[in-house]
Short mmCIF file of C-alpha atoms and ligand atoms in Angstrom, two decimals:
data_model
loop_
_atom_site.label_atom_id
_atom_site.label_comp_id
_atom_site.label_asym_id
_atom_site.label_seq_id
_atom_site.Cartn_x
_atom_site.Cartn_y
_atom_site.Cartn_z
CA MET A 1 -190.36 -51.56 -144.75
CA ILE A 2 -189.63 -50.45 -148.31
CA VAL A 3 -191.72 -48.67 -150.95
CA GLN A 4 -191.99 -51.85 -153.03
CA SER A 5 -193.81 -53.69 -150.21
CA ILE A 6 -196.66 -51.16 -150.33
CA CYS A 7 -196.72 -51.25 -154.16
CA ASP A 8 -197.01 -55.05 -154.01
CA LEU A 9 -199.90 -54.90 -151.53
CA ILE A 10 -201.87 -52.46 -153.68
CA GLU A 11 -201.12 -54.33 -156.90
CA GLU A 12 -202.21 -57.62 -155.39
CA PHE A 13 -205.60 -55.95 -154.89
CA ALA A 14 -205.61 -54.00 -158.18
CA PRO A 15 -203.07 -55.42 -160.67
CA LEU A 16 -201.32 -52.77 -162.75
CA ALA A 17 -202.15 -54.75 -165.89
CA LEU A 18 -205.79 -53.76 -165.38
CA GLN A 19 -205.12 -50.06 -165.96
CA GLU A 20 -206.43 -48.52 -169.19
CA SER A 21 -203.96 -47.92 -172.02
CA TYR A 22 -204.01 -44.12 -171.56
CA ASP A 23 -203.24 -44.32 -167.85
CA ASN A 24 -200.02 -43.96 -165.88
CA CYS A 25 -200.34 -45.99 -162.69
CA GLY A 26 -197.66 -47.42 -160.43
CA LEU A 27 -194.60 -45.89 -158.80
CA LEU A 28 -194.17 -42.47 -160.43
CA VAL A 29 -191.49 -40.88 -158.28
CA GLY A 30 -188.88 -42.40 -155.99
CA ASN A 31 -186.90 -45.56 -155.49
CA SER A 32 -188.79 -48.80 -154.94
CA GLN A 33 -186.13 -50.00 -152.48
CA GLN A 34 -186.24 -46.89 -150.29
CA GLU A 35 -187.17 -47.44 -146.64
CA ILE A 36 -190.42 -45.80 -145.66
CA THR A 37 -191.59 -44.47 -142.35
CA ASN A 38 -195.14 -43.24 -142.90
CA VAL A 39 -197.60 -43.26 -145.80
CA LEU A 40 -199.95 -40.43 -146.76
CA ILE A 41 -203.11 -41.22 -148.76
CA SER A 42 -204.88 -38.74 -151.03
CA ILE A 43 -207.17 -38.68 -154.07
CA ASP A 44 -205.01 -36.09 -155.83
CA ILE A 45 -201.48 -34.83 -155.29
CA THR A 46 -200.99 -31.09 -155.13
CA GLU A 47 -198.07 -29.11 -153.82
CA GLU A 48 -200.00 -28.71 -150.59
CA VAL A 49 -200.28 -32.49 -150.25
CA VAL A 50 -196.50 -32.85 -150.70
CA ASP A 51 -196.05 -30.16 -148.00
CA GLU A 52 -198.38 -32.16 -145.76
CA ALA A 53 -196.28 -35.30 -146.36
CA ILE A 54 -193.15 -33.38 -145.37
CA ALA A 55 -194.82 -31.99 -142.24
CA LYS A 56 -196.12 -35.41 -141.21
CA ASN A 57 -192.86 -37.20 -141.96
CA CYS A 58 -194.46 -39.37 -144.67
CA ASN A 59 -192.06 -40.47 -147.37
CA LEU A 60 -194.60 -42.22 -149.58
CA ILE A 61 -197.76 -40.63 -150.97
CA VAL A 62 -200.36 -43.00 -152.42
CA SER A 63 -202.95 -41.31 -154.61
CA HIS A 64 -205.83 -42.30 -156.86
CA HIS A 65 -205.14 -39.81 -159.65
CA PRO A 66 -201.59 -40.04 -161.08
CA LEU A 67 -199.57 -36.87 -160.42
CA ILE A 68 -197.73 -37.44 -163.71
CA PHE A 69 -200.37 -38.25 -166.30
CA SER A 70 -199.28 -36.84 -169.63
CA GLY A 71 -195.63 -36.32 -170.59
CA LEU A 72 -193.43 -34.37 -168.21
CA LYS A 73 -190.90 -32.61 -170.44
CA GLN A 74 -189.42 -30.07 -168.06
CA LEU A 75 -188.87 -29.81 -164.33
CA THR A 76 -188.59 -26.06 -164.05
CA GLY A 77 -191.40 -25.46 -161.57
CA ARG A 78 -193.58 -23.83 -164.22
CA ASN A 79 -196.75 -25.60 -163.11
CA GLU A 80 -198.03 -27.38 -160.04
CA VAL A 81 -197.21 -30.88 -161.32
CA GLN A 82 -193.59 -29.92 -161.95
CA ARG A 83 -193.30 -28.20 -158.58
CA SER A 84 -194.88 -31.15 -156.77
CA VAL A 85 -192.58 -33.67 -158.46
CA ALA A 86 -189.49 -31.56 -157.77
CA LYS A 87 -190.46 -31.03 -154.14
CA ALA A 88 -191.13 -34.74 -153.68
CA ILE A 89 -187.73 -35.68 -155.12
CA LYS A 90 -185.96 -33.03 -153.07
CA ASN A 91 -187.53 -34.41 -149.90
CA ASP A 92 -187.07 -38.12 -150.72
CA ILE A 93 -190.80 -38.67 -151.00
CA ALA A 94 -191.98 -41.47 -153.26
CA ILE A 95 -195.23 -41.11 -155.19
CA TYR A 96 -197.49 -43.97 -156.21
CA ALA A 97 -200.84 -44.00 -158.07
CA ALA A 98 -203.55 -46.63 -158.53
CA HIS A 99 -206.12 -45.13 -160.89
CA THR A 100 -208.00 -47.11 -163.56
CA ASN A 101 -206.64 -50.39 -162.18
CA MET A 102 -208.48 -49.43 -158.97
CA ASP A 103 -211.58 -48.60 -161.07
CA ASN A 104 -211.48 -51.95 -162.85
CA VAL A 105 -211.58 -54.31 -159.86
CA SER A 106 -214.99 -55.10 -158.41
CA GLN A 107 -213.99 -54.22 -154.84
CA GLY A 108 -212.25 -51.03 -155.95
CA VAL A 109 -213.62 -47.51 -156.47
CA ASN A 110 -217.07 -48.69 -157.49
CA GLY A 111 -217.20 -51.53 -154.98
CA LYS A 112 -216.71 -48.94 -152.25
CA ILE A 113 -219.48 -46.73 -153.67
CA ALA A 114 -221.78 -49.78 -153.83
CA GLN A 115 -220.95 -50.59 -150.23
CA LYS A 116 -221.77 -47.03 -149.12
CA LEU A 117 -225.11 -47.22 -150.98
CA GLY A 118 -225.88 -50.68 -149.59
CA LEU A 119 -226.19 -52.26 -153.04
CA ILE A 120 -226.60 -56.03 -153.33
CA ASN A 121 -226.20 -58.45 -156.27
CA THR A 122 -223.56 -56.23 -157.81
CA GLN A 123 -221.99 -57.01 -161.18
CA ILE A 124 -219.48 -55.23 -163.38
CA LEU A 125 -221.36 -52.84 -165.69
CA ILE A 126 -218.93 -53.16 -168.64
CA PRO A 127 -216.77 -56.28 -168.31
CA LYS A 128 -213.23 -55.92 -169.60
CA GLN A 129 -212.66 -57.16 -173.16
CA ASN A 130 -209.57 -58.90 -174.57
CA SER A 131 -208.34 -59.80 -171.11
CA LEU A 132 -208.99 -63.51 -170.95
CA HIS A 133 -206.65 -66.34 -172.00
CA LYS A 134 -206.84 -70.10 -172.17
CA LEU A 135 -203.99 -72.46 -171.46
CA ILE A 136 -204.01 -75.97 -172.90
CA THR A 137 -201.39 -78.44 -171.77
CA PHE A 138 -200.74 -82.16 -171.82
CA ALA A 139 -199.49 -84.04 -168.73
CA PRO A 140 -198.86 -87.76 -168.08
CA ILE A 141 -202.13 -89.08 -166.63
CA ALA A 142 -200.62 -89.77 -163.21
CA HIS A 143 -199.35 -86.17 -163.00
CA ALA A 144 -202.41 -84.41 -164.38
CA GLU A 145 -203.95 -83.73 -160.97
CA ASN A 146 -200.76 -82.13 -159.65
CA VAL A 147 -200.39 -79.92 -162.74
CA ARG A 148 -204.08 -78.95 -162.65
CA ASN A 149 -203.92 -78.00 -158.96
CA ALA A 150 -200.80 -75.91 -159.56
CA LEU A 151 -202.64 -74.03 -162.31
CA PHE A 152 -205.60 -73.45 -159.99
CA SER A 153 -203.30 -72.19 -157.24
CA ALA A 154 -201.81 -69.70 -159.69
CA GLY A 155 -205.28 -68.24 -160.34
CA ALA A 156 -206.46 -70.23 -163.37
CA GLY A 157 -209.85 -71.95 -163.56
CA HIS A 158 -211.92 -69.21 -161.95
CA ILE A 159 -215.26 -68.55 -163.71
CA GLY A 160 -217.93 -66.42 -161.99
CA ASN A 161 -218.63 -67.91 -158.56
CA TYR A 162 -216.78 -71.12 -159.45
CA ASP A 163 -213.20 -72.13 -158.80
CA GLY A 164 -211.33 -75.16 -160.06
CA CYS A 165 -212.89 -75.05 -163.54
CA SER A 166 -211.07 -77.13 -166.17
CA PHE A 167 -211.69 -79.54 -168.99
CA ASN A 168 -209.72 -82.81 -169.11
CA GLN A 169 -209.48 -85.43 -171.79
CA ASP A 170 -207.19 -88.44 -171.99
CA GLY A 171 -205.28 -89.32 -175.17
CA ILE A 172 -201.88 -90.36 -176.44
CA GLY A 173 -198.97 -87.95 -176.72
CA THR A 174 -195.88 -88.77 -178.79
CA PHE A 175 -192.30 -87.52 -178.69
CA LYS A 176 -188.81 -88.65 -179.61
CA ALA A 177 -185.99 -87.35 -177.41
CA LYS A 178 -182.89 -86.21 -179.25
CA ASP A 179 -179.24 -86.22 -178.13
CA GLY A 180 -178.77 -83.91 -175.15
CA ALA A 181 -182.34 -84.34 -173.93
CA GLN A 182 -183.15 -85.73 -170.50
CA PRO A 183 -186.60 -87.20 -171.06
CA PHE A 184 -188.87 -87.85 -168.09
CA VAL A 185 -189.98 -91.07 -169.85
CA GLY A 186 -188.84 -92.76 -173.07
CA GLU A 187 -185.42 -93.26 -174.59
CA ILE A 188 -183.18 -91.26 -176.91
CA ASP A 189 -184.06 -91.64 -180.59
CA ILE A 190 -187.05 -93.91 -179.97
CA LEU A 191 -190.54 -92.56 -180.61
CA HIS A 192 -192.37 -92.73 -177.32
CA LEU A 193 -196.14 -92.97 -176.87
CA GLU A 194 -197.35 -91.64 -173.50
CA PRO A 195 -200.92 -91.72 -172.14
CA GLU A 196 -201.57 -88.08 -171.28
CA THR A 197 -204.38 -85.86 -170.04
CA LYS A 198 -205.10 -82.72 -172.00
CA ILE A 199 -205.95 -79.97 -169.49
CA GLU A 200 -207.71 -76.73 -170.46
CA VAL A 201 -208.09 -73.76 -168.10
CA VAL A 202 -208.93 -70.08 -168.53
CA PHE A 203 -207.30 -67.23 -166.63
CA PRO A 204 -207.22 -63.40 -166.69
CA THR A 205 -204.43 -62.28 -169.02
CA PHE A 206 -202.65 -60.36 -166.26
CA LEU A 207 -201.96 -63.69 -164.52
CA GLN A 208 -200.19 -65.17 -167.55
CA ASN A 209 -196.66 -65.14 -166.10
CA GLN A 210 -197.63 -66.80 -162.85
CA VAL A 211 -199.86 -69.38 -164.56
CA VAL A 212 -197.16 -70.35 -167.08
CA ASN A 213 -194.52 -70.43 -164.31
CA ALA A 214 -196.78 -72.72 -162.24
CA LEU A 215 -197.05 -75.01 -165.27
CA LEU A 216 -193.31 -75.10 -165.91
CA GLU A 217 -192.50 -75.70 -162.25
CA ASN A 218 -195.00 -78.51 -161.77
CA HIS A 219 -195.02 -80.34 -165.10
CA PRO A 220 -192.70 -83.37 -164.98
CA TYR A 221 -191.48 -83.05 -168.60
CA GLU A 222 -188.21 -81.37 -169.47
CA VAL A 223 -190.04 -79.31 -172.10
CA PRO A 224 -193.81 -79.21 -171.42
CA ALA A 225 -196.02 -78.58 -174.45
CA TYR A 226 -198.68 -75.92 -174.00
CA ASP A 227 -200.86 -73.56 -176.02
CA LEU A 228 -201.82 -70.03 -174.98
CA LEU A 229 -204.95 -68.72 -176.66
CA SER A 230 -206.40 -65.24 -176.47
CA LEU A 231 -210.18 -65.37 -175.95
CA ASN A 232 -212.84 -62.91 -177.06
CA ASN A 233 -215.06 -63.59 -174.03
CA PRO A 234 -215.39 -60.62 -171.70
CA LEU A 235 -213.86 -60.93 -168.27
CA PRO A 236 -216.90 -60.55 -165.98
CA GLU A 237 -214.98 -59.99 -162.73
CA PHE A 238 -213.13 -56.90 -163.96
CA GLY A 239 -214.16 -53.78 -165.82
CA THR A 240 -215.86 -50.41 -165.67
CA GLY A 241 -218.70 -49.41 -163.34
CA LEU A 242 -221.04 -51.58 -161.34
CA ILE A 243 -224.73 -52.37 -161.44
CA GLY A 244 -226.53 -53.52 -158.32
CA GLU A 245 -229.81 -53.40 -156.46
CA LEU A 246 -231.16 -51.74 -153.36
CA LYS A 247 -232.67 -54.17 -150.84
CA ASP A 248 -235.94 -52.22 -150.98
CA GLU A 249 -237.05 -49.89 -153.70
CA VAL A 250 -237.22 -46.24 -152.74
CA ASP A 251 -238.71 -43.03 -154.16
CA ALA A 252 -236.30 -41.31 -156.53
CA ILE A 253 -236.23 -38.02 -154.64
CA GLU A 254 -235.70 -39.77 -151.36
CA PHE A 255 -232.79 -41.72 -152.87
CA LEU A 256 -231.24 -38.49 -154.16
CA TYR A 257 -231.34 -37.07 -150.63
CA GLN A 258 -229.69 -40.23 -149.34
CA ILE A 259 -226.93 -39.93 -151.96
CA LYS A 260 -226.44 -36.26 -151.09
CA GLN A 261 -225.90 -37.17 -147.46
CA ILE A 262 -223.71 -40.26 -148.04
CA PHE A 263 -221.37 -38.45 -150.44
CA ASN A 264 -221.57 -35.13 -148.61
CA CYS A 265 -222.52 -33.39 -151.88
CA LYS A 266 -223.12 -29.65 -151.91
CA SER A 267 -225.31 -30.24 -154.95
CA ILE A 268 -226.43 -32.99 -157.28
CA ARG A 269 -227.28 -32.36 -160.92
CA TYR A 270 -230.03 -34.74 -162.00
CA THR A 271 -232.53 -35.35 -164.78
CA ASP A 272 -236.33 -35.77 -164.61
CA LEU A 273 -237.33 -38.20 -161.91
CA LEU A 274 -239.73 -40.02 -164.29
CA ALA A 275 -242.07 -40.84 -161.35
CA LYS A 276 -239.71 -43.73 -160.77
CA LYS A 277 -239.07 -45.96 -157.82
CA ILE A 278 -235.38 -46.80 -157.56
CA LYS A 279 -234.28 -50.42 -157.34
CA ARG A 280 -231.49 -50.98 -159.86
CA VAL A 281 -228.54 -48.61 -159.48
CA ALA A 282 -225.62 -48.19 -161.88
CA ILE A 283 -222.50 -46.42 -160.66
CA CYS A 284 -219.20 -45.30 -162.06
CA GLY A 285 -216.79 -43.29 -159.91
CA GLY A 286 -215.16 -40.33 -161.64
CA ALA A 287 -216.01 -39.32 -165.20
CA GLY A 288 -218.62 -41.85 -166.32
CA SER A 289 -220.82 -39.98 -168.78
CA SER A 290 -219.70 -42.09 -171.75
CA PHE A 291 -221.05 -45.24 -170.10
CA LEU A 292 -224.63 -43.98 -169.79
CA LYS A 293 -225.80 -46.24 -172.63
CA HIS A 294 -224.47 -49.26 -170.74
CA ALA A 295 -226.41 -48.22 -167.64
CA ILE A 296 -229.57 -47.93 -169.77
CA ALA A 297 -228.91 -51.33 -171.39
CA ALA A 298 -228.48 -52.84 -167.91
CA LYS A 299 -231.94 -51.48 -167.06
CA ALA A 300 -230.72 -49.31 -164.23
CA ASP A 301 -233.27 -46.89 -162.76
CA ILE A 302 -230.56 -44.40 -161.92
CA TYR A 303 -226.95 -43.83 -162.99
CA ILE A 304 -224.66 -42.19 -160.47
CA SER A 305 -221.40 -40.75 -161.77
CA GLY A 306 -219.64 -37.44 -162.38
CA ASP A 307 -218.51 -35.01 -165.08
CA PHE A 308 -221.66 -35.03 -167.23
CA LYS A 309 -221.85 -32.28 -169.86
CA TYR A 310 -225.05 -30.38 -170.68
CA HIS A 311 -225.84 -32.48 -173.75
CA ASP A 312 -225.25 -35.75 -171.92
CA PHE A 313 -228.35 -35.01 -169.85
CA PHE A 314 -230.47 -35.29 -173.03
CA GLU A 315 -229.42 -38.89 -173.55
CA THR A 316 -231.55 -40.60 -170.90
CA GLN A 317 -234.21 -41.69 -173.43
CA ASN A 318 -236.67 -41.25 -170.54
CA LYS A 319 -235.48 -44.61 -169.27
CA ILE A 320 -233.04 -43.63 -166.57
CA ILE A 321 -232.27 -40.86 -164.11
CA ILE A 322 -228.78 -39.35 -164.23
CA ALA A 323 -227.34 -38.21 -160.91
CA ASP A 324 -224.11 -36.25 -161.35
CA ILE A 325 -222.73 -36.13 -157.83
CA GLY A 326 -219.30 -34.72 -158.78
CA HIS A 327 -216.05 -36.39 -159.80
CA PHE A 328 -214.27 -35.92 -156.49
CA GLU A 329 -217.34 -36.73 -154.41
CA SER A 330 -217.87 -40.03 -156.22
CA GLU A 331 -214.27 -41.13 -155.67
CA GLN A 332 -213.63 -39.79 -152.18
CA PHE A 333 -213.94 -43.19 -150.47
CA THR A 334 -211.07 -44.58 -152.54
CA LYS A 335 -208.83 -43.20 -149.78
CA ASP A 336 -210.45 -45.70 -147.42
CA ILE A 337 -209.64 -48.56 -149.82
CA PHE A 338 -205.93 -47.68 -149.77
CA TYR A 339 -206.08 -47.32 -146.00
CA GLU A 340 -207.72 -50.72 -145.56
CA ILE A 341 -205.35 -52.50 -147.98
CA ILE A 342 -202.24 -51.18 -146.23
CA THR A 343 -203.35 -51.37 -142.59
CA LYS A 344 -204.82 -54.88 -142.96
CA LYS A 345 -201.36 -56.30 -143.65
CA MET A 346 -199.15 -53.71 -141.94
CA THR A 347 -200.61 -53.35 -138.49
CA THR A 348 -197.66 -51.55 -136.96
CA PHE A 349 -197.28 -49.11 -139.79
CA ALA A 350 -198.35 -45.44 -139.72
CA VAL A 351 -200.82 -44.66 -142.48
CA ARG A 352 -202.43 -41.26 -142.64
CA ILE A 353 -205.26 -39.93 -144.76
CA SER A 354 -204.59 -36.46 -146.14
CA ASP A 355 -206.42 -33.56 -144.52
CA ILE A 356 -205.97 -31.37 -147.60
CA LYS A 357 -209.09 -30.64 -149.65
CA THR A 358 -207.88 -31.40 -153.16
CA ASN A 359 -211.24 -31.08 -154.91
CA PRO A 360 -210.62 -28.03 -157.13
CA ILE A 361 -214.37 -27.32 -157.44
CA ASN A 362 -216.24 -25.08 -155.01
CA TYR A 363 -220.00 -24.63 -154.83
CA LEU A 364 -221.71 -21.36 -154.06
ZN1 ZN B 401 -211.14 -39.72 -161.07
#
């Protein structure tokens, strides 16, 4: 087993292309071809976590928060990041992070929170923008089905709860093969008219390479014609936060006690309960204060996230309850996601969840 195999598994679940522009996900330290024995999973990487990996003979650490986030300009051991990186390199330990890409998939950080809360009918709170493309191509009518199916198999044509979505229209394509060409139909230097089907499919932008490769491999023409268009539609399956519903509405204070227990919170900071019953719940693991307005627009009764500042609590417009459960607390179950992804495919492989408490915040 090599490091790359674990990277591939995680990226199949949470493609790297879904990370935010400011982020630094992926393999951060180590060689992708290095053999691995055991994997250690953590939310954060501290020097203590690297020590734990050494003690437990783990030579890959998978974390949610990237150890190297902003530029690393020296490796002199001046701070904990530098010391952790140096120690990892010295001990042949690879380091991998899946951060906002894990936030942006519906079964990721927020999907896990929703599962813990028992939410149903969940949807992405803020669907990702500028992440949808359309491919238009033209195939001989008899080959259109084969080309279309290849595009579907590569991940195109998925809209909401529907697969195999495409638009098809027959027409006439023209081309004249020049010297050196090996046309599928037609002859050199004679304008050829071919009955063709125009096929249109949409796909998430991060699948572009595999969709175009599927087209090129399955289209009978020597040089298939195709258009790639960037769409302004949001991508509803991917994005920030989730909104969902409880099966039965519950008193706000009772729900807060449930949250406290589920997330093992020492304290929850919350706004006025507004004599509300809770049915619609918006969530965003980590620092989600800037998405409060989206939770209000989605008519959530409560918004569960972390890292709210004093003035953020004034922004509820008496329409929503804020529950700040803590950054670490909200993301703690992300360790289970990594564990499930890896152990589902690698049944004989040793995967350990870190015992180190990396949450830097204590409560008195
Ligand atoms: Zn976080």
